[in-house]
Amino acid sequence: MHSFTPHDRIRYGSRLLAAVPDPGLRHALAARLGSSGYLVDAVETGAAAVGRLGEQRFDLIIVDVDIPDLRDLADHRPALAERPPVLCVTSCESLELLVPEVGGDVGDYVTKPCRAAELLARVEVLLRARNAAREPVLRHGDLLLDEVVYQAWRGDRRLEVTAAEYRLLRQLLLNAGRVLSKEQLAWQVWGESRDTGAIERLMSRLRHKVDQEQPALIHTRRGFGYWLSVEAVPI
């Protein structure tokens, strides 16, 4: 079982989108952020980033302002129901110069070449600020997930969940009432494709912890995937 420390609490469950045209920098960023506990989707164009934003929820966007179709991403972001903060990778030395170019509120920036430690620190600061500004608790009936202390409860019973189980439960809560395929859940939990058996085993362990009380909240739609029931249990 994973024990969350103050250094990694912000990372587990946080999904980042990195739009970086240079393959070397893109792969290096994805590897460094991934090894630090973040789930990272790395793409090379603004158009690809827009596609990802239409499919997934992201907690933060990292943008290299040298992508040729930056405006595609800038034009799309204002339409998002919940706009994630933006961290720019740039040669600019002024945050003010970046705002019109990116097309929105830039949370922070790092200049090239940037050190991995500096990038990680700025990512963590932006995520902490975002979490502090929004409701930190996800609820569904008597099921509760606290994104500040990274803990889950069913009623008065604390659920002892691993990092992967936490991510899976978070996705079910964020999409309550919506069926999620095993393939979707694999990407949301591990940031990569896995065989369906991996999600089945993880879901079985999570169900054993969540659904000790009745009624059961996690359900299977055969041939489609899993979902969290929309009929909430009174708290």
PDB file of N, CA, C and O in Angstrom, residues 81-112:
ATOM      1  N   ALA A  81     -15.282  24.028 -19.667  1.00  0.00           N
ATOM      2  CA  ALA A  81     -16.098  24.292 -18.483  1.00  0.00           C
ATOM      3  C   ALA A  81     -15.211  24.616 -17.279  1.00  0.00           C
ATOM      4  O   ALA A  81     -15.520  25.468 -16.463  1.00  0.00           O
ATOM      5  N   GLU A  82     -14.106  23.902 -17.173  1.00  0.00           N
ATOM      6  CA  GLU A  82     -13.159  24.139 -16.079  1.00  0.00           C
ATOM      7  C   GLU A  82     -11.785  24.291 -16.695  1.00  0.00           C
ATOM      8  O   GLU A  82     -11.187  23.325 -17.149  1.00  0.00           O
ATOM      9  N   ARG A  83     -11.290  25.526 -16.744  1.00  0.00           N
ATOM     10  CA  ARG A  83     -10.037  25.772 -17.444  1.00  0.00           C
ATOM     11  C   ARG A  83      -8.846  25.469 -16.556  1.00  0.00           C
ATOM     12  O   ARG A  83      -8.658  26.120 -15.525  1.00  0.00           O
ATOM     13  N   PRO A  84      -8.012  24.515 -16.944  1.00  0.00           N
ATOM     14  CA  PRO A  84      -6.815  24.238 -16.149  1.00  0.00           C
ATOM     15  C   PRO A  84      -5.797  25.346 -16.309  1.00  0.00           C
ATOM     16  O   PRO A  84      -5.767  26.020 -17.349  1.00  0.00           O
ATOM     17  N   PRO A  85      -4.966  25.578 -15.313  1.00  0.00           N
ATOM     18  CA  PRO A  85      -3.927  26.601 -15.432  1.00  0.00           C
ATOM     19  C   PRO A  85      -2.902  26.209 -16.486  1.00  0.00           C
ATOM     20  O   PRO A  85      -2.760  25.040 -16.839  1.00  0.00           O
ATOM     21  N   VAL A  86      -2.177  27.209 -16.984  1.00  0.00           N
ATOM     22  CA  VAL A  86      -1.180  27.007 -18.036  1.00  0.00           C
ATOM     23  C   VAL A  86       0.208  27.363 -17.512  1.00  0.00           C
ATOM     24  O   VAL A  86       0.403  28.425 -16.920  1.00  0.00           O
ATOM     25  N   LEU A  87       1.153  26.460 -17.744  1.00  0.00           N
ATOM     26  CA  LEU A  87       2.566  26.717 -17.474  1.00  0.00           C
ATOM     27  C   LEU A  87       3.267  26.754 -18.822  1.00  0.00           C
ATOM     28  O   LEU A  87       3.229  25.770 -19.567  1.00  0.00           O
ATOM     29  N   CYS A  88       3.886  27.882 -19.149  1.00  0.00           N
ATOM     30  CA  CYS A  88       4.536  28.050 -20.444  1.00  0.00           C
ATOM     31  C   CYS A  88       6.028  27.732 -20.361  1.00  0.00           C
ATOM     32  O   CYS A  88       6.698  28.089 -19.384  1.00  0.00           O
ATOM     33  N   VAL A  89       6.516  27.083 -21.404  1.00  0.00           N
ATOM     34  CA  VAL A  89       7.953  26.897 -21.611  1.00  0.00           C
ATOM     35  C   VAL A  89       8.312  27.818 -22.773  1.00  0.00           C
ATOM     36  O   VAL A  89       7.766  27.685 -23.870  1.00  0.00           O
ATOM     37  N   THR A  90       9.209  28.760 -22.546  1.00  0.00           N
ATOM     38  CA  THR A  90       9.397  29.828 -23.529  1.00  0.00           C
ATOM     39  C   THR A  90      10.791  30.430 -23.453  1.00  0.00           C
ATOM     40  O   THR A  90      11.529  30.213 -22.492  1.00  0.00           O
ATOM     41  N   SER A  91      11.108  31.199 -24.469  1.00  0.00           N
ATOM     42  CA  SER A  91      12.335  31.992 -24.464  1.00  0.00           C
ATOM     43  C   SER A  91      12.068  33.409 -23.974  1.00  0.00           C
ATOM     44  O   SER A  91      13.008  34.192 -23.784  1.00  0.00           O
ATOM     45  N   CYS A  92      10.772  33.749 -23.804  1.00  0.00           N
ATOM     46  CA  CYS A  92      10.416  35.087 -23.321  1.00  0.00           C
ATOM     47  C   CYS A  92      10.892  35.286 -21.884  1.00  0.00           C
ATOM     48  O   CYS A  92      10.971  34.340 -21.112  1.00  0.00           O
ATOM     49  N   GLU A  93      11.143  36.524 -21.545  1.00  0.00           N
ATOM     50  CA  GLU A  93      11.560  36.852 -20.186  1.00  0.00           C
ATOM     51  C   GLU A  93      10.473  37.606 -19.442  1.00  0.00           C
ATOM     52  O   GLU A  93      10.688  38.086 -18.336  1.00  0.00           O
ATOM     53  N   SER A  94       9.278  37.709 -20.039  1.00  0.00           N
ATOM     54  CA  SER A  94       8.203  38.483 -19.422  1.00  0.00           C
ATOM     55  C   SER A  94       6.887  37.731 -19.509  1.00  0.00           C
ATOM     56  O   SER A  94       6.483  37.285 -20.582  1.00  0.00           O
ATOM     57  N   LEU A  95       6.221  37.593 -18.375  1.00  0.00           N
ATOM     58  CA  LEU A  95       4.918  36.942 -18.342  1.00  0.00           C
ATOM     59  C   LEU A  95       3.891  37.751 -19.130  1.00  0.00           C
ATOM     60  O   LEU A  95       3.020  37.200 -19.796  1.00  0.00           O
ATOM     61  N   GLU A  96       3.992  39.072 -19.088  1.00  0.00           N
ATOM     62  CA  GLU A  96       3.025  39.919 -19.785  1.00  0.00           C
ATOM     63  C   GLU A  96       3.048  39.692 -21.286  1.00  0.00           C
ATOM     64  O   GLU A  96       2.029  39.774 -21.968  1.00  0.00           O
ATOM     65  N   LEU A  97       4.217  39.410 -21.847  1.00  0.00           N
ATOM     66  CA  LEU A  97       4.318  39.174 -23.284  1.00  0.00           C
ATOM     67  C   LEU A  97       3.665  37.866 -23.702  1.00  0.00           C
ATOM     68  O   LEU A  97       3.262  37.704 -24.843  1.00  0.00           O
ATOM     69  N   LEU A  98       3.542  36.944 -22.759  1.00  0.00           N
ATOM     70  CA  LEU A  98       2.992  35.632 -23.086  1.00  0.00           C
ATOM     71  C   LEU A  98       1.469  35.631 -23.121  1.00  0.00           C
ATOM     72  O   LEU A  98       0.871  34.850 -23.846  1.00  0.00           O
ATOM     73  N   VAL A  99       0.826  36.456 -22.334  1.00  0.00           N
ATOM     74  CA  VAL A  99      -0.627  36.394 -22.189  1.00  0.00           C
ATOM     75  C   VAL A  99      -1.357  36.537 -23.513  1.00  0.00           C
ATOM     76  O   VAL A  99      -2.182  35.697 -23.868  1.00  0.00           O
ATOM     77  N   PRO A 100      -1.078  37.586 -24.333  1.00  0.00           N
ATOM     78  CA  PRO A 100      -1.789  37.668 -25.609  1.00  0.00           C
ATOM     79  C   PRO A 100      -1.423  36.543 -26.560  1.00  0.00           C
ATOM     80  O   PRO A 100      -2.232  36.116 -27.376  1.00  0.00           O
ATOM     81  N   GLU A 101      -0.191  36.042 -26.474  1.00  0.00           N
ATOM     82  CA  GLU A 101       0.245  34.985 -27.385  1.00  0.00           C
ATOM     83  C   GLU A 101      -0.453  33.667 -27.071  1.00  0.00           C
ATOM     84  O   GLU A 101      -0.887  32.948 -27.970  1.00  0.00           O
ATOM     85  N   VAL A 102      -0.592  33.355 -25.803  1.00  0.00           N
ATOM     86  CA  VAL A 102      -1.214  32.104 -25.408  1.00  0.00           C
ATOM     87  C   VAL A 102      -2.735  32.218 -25.417  1.00  0.00           C
ATOM     88  O   VAL A 102      -3.452  31.250 -25.608  1.00  0.00           O
ATOM     89  N   GLY A 103      -3.245  33.414 -25.205  1.00  0.00           N
ATOM     90  CA  GLY A 103      -4.682  33.614 -25.294  1.00  0.00           C
ATOM     91  C   GLY A 103      -5.418  33.310 -24.016  1.00  0.00           C
ATOM     92  O   GLY A 103      -6.463  32.682 -24.030  1.00  0.00           O
ATOM     93  N   GLY A 104      -4.904  33.739 -22.903  1.00  0.00           N
ATOM     94  CA  GLY A 104      -5.599  33.497 -21.647  1.00  0.00           C
ATOM     95  C   GLY A 104      -4.690  33.746 -20.471  1.00  0.00           C
ATOM     96  O   GLY A 104      -3.610  34.310 -20.613  1.00  0.00           O
ATOM     97  N   ASP A 105      -5.139  33.309 -19.300  1.00  0.00           N
ATOM     98  CA  ASP A 105      -4.364  33.549 -18.092  1.00  0.00           C
ATOM     99  C   ASP A 105      -3.248  32.517 -17.977  1.00  0.00           C
ATOM    100  O   ASP A 105      -3.487  31.334 -17.864  1.00  0.00           O
ATOM    101  N   VAL A 106      -2.031  32.988 -18.030  1.00  0.00           N
ATOM    102  CA  VAL A 106      -0.868  32.127 -17.859  1.00  0.00           C
ATOM    103  C   VAL A 106      -0.529  32.104 -16.381  1.00  0.00           C
ATOM    104  O   VAL A 106      -0.314  33.147 -15.769  1.00  0.00           O
ATOM    105  N   GLY A 107      -0.485  30.905 -15.800  1.00  0.00           N
ATOM    106  CA  GLY A 107      -0.195  30.806 -14.377  1.00  0.00           C
ATOM    107  C   GLY A 107       1.251  31.092 -14.050  1.00  0.00           C
ATOM    108  O   GLY A 107       1.569  31.744 -13.059  1.00  0.00           O
ATOM    109  N   ASP A 108       2.163  30.601 -14.907  1.00  0.00           N
ATOM    110  CA  ASP A 108       3.585  30.763 -14.650  1.00  0.00           C
ATOM    111  C   ASP A 108       4.330  30.370 -15.921  1.00  0.00           C
ATOM    112  O   ASP A 108       3.732  29.875 -16.882  1.00  0.00           O
ATOM    113  N   TYR A 109       5.644  30.580 -15.920  1.00  0.00           N
ATOM    114  CA  TYR A 109       6.438  30.170 -17.073  1.00  0.00           C
ATOM    115  C   TYR A 109       7.845  29.813 -16.627  1.00  0.00           C
ATOM    116  O   TYR A 109       8.316  30.227 -15.565  1.00  0.00           O
ATOM    117  N   VAL A 110       8.500  29.007 -17.437  1.00  0.00           N
ATOM    118  CA  VAL A 110       9.917  28.707 -17.257  1.00  0.00           C
ATOM    119  C   VAL A 110      10.606  29.005 -18.585  1.00  0.00           C
ATOM    120  O   VAL A 110      10.036  28.801 -19.656  1.00  0.00           O
ATOM    121  N   THR A 111      11.822  29.520 -18.516  1.00  0.00           N
ATOM    122  CA  THR A 111      12.554  29.857 -19.730  1.00  0.00           C
ATOM    123  C   THR A 111      13.486  28.719 -20.128  1.00  0.00           C
ATOM    124  O   THR A 111      13.988  27.978 -19.288  1.00  0.00           O
ATOM    125  N   LYS A 112      13.675  28.603 -21.428  1.00  0.00           N
ATOM    126  CA  LYS A 112      14.577  27.581 -21.969  1.00  0.00           C
ATOM    127  C   LYS A 112      16.020  28.061 -21.872  1.00  0.00           C
ATOM    128  O   LYS A 112      16.287  29.248 -22.091  1.00  0.00           O
TER     129      LYS A 112
END
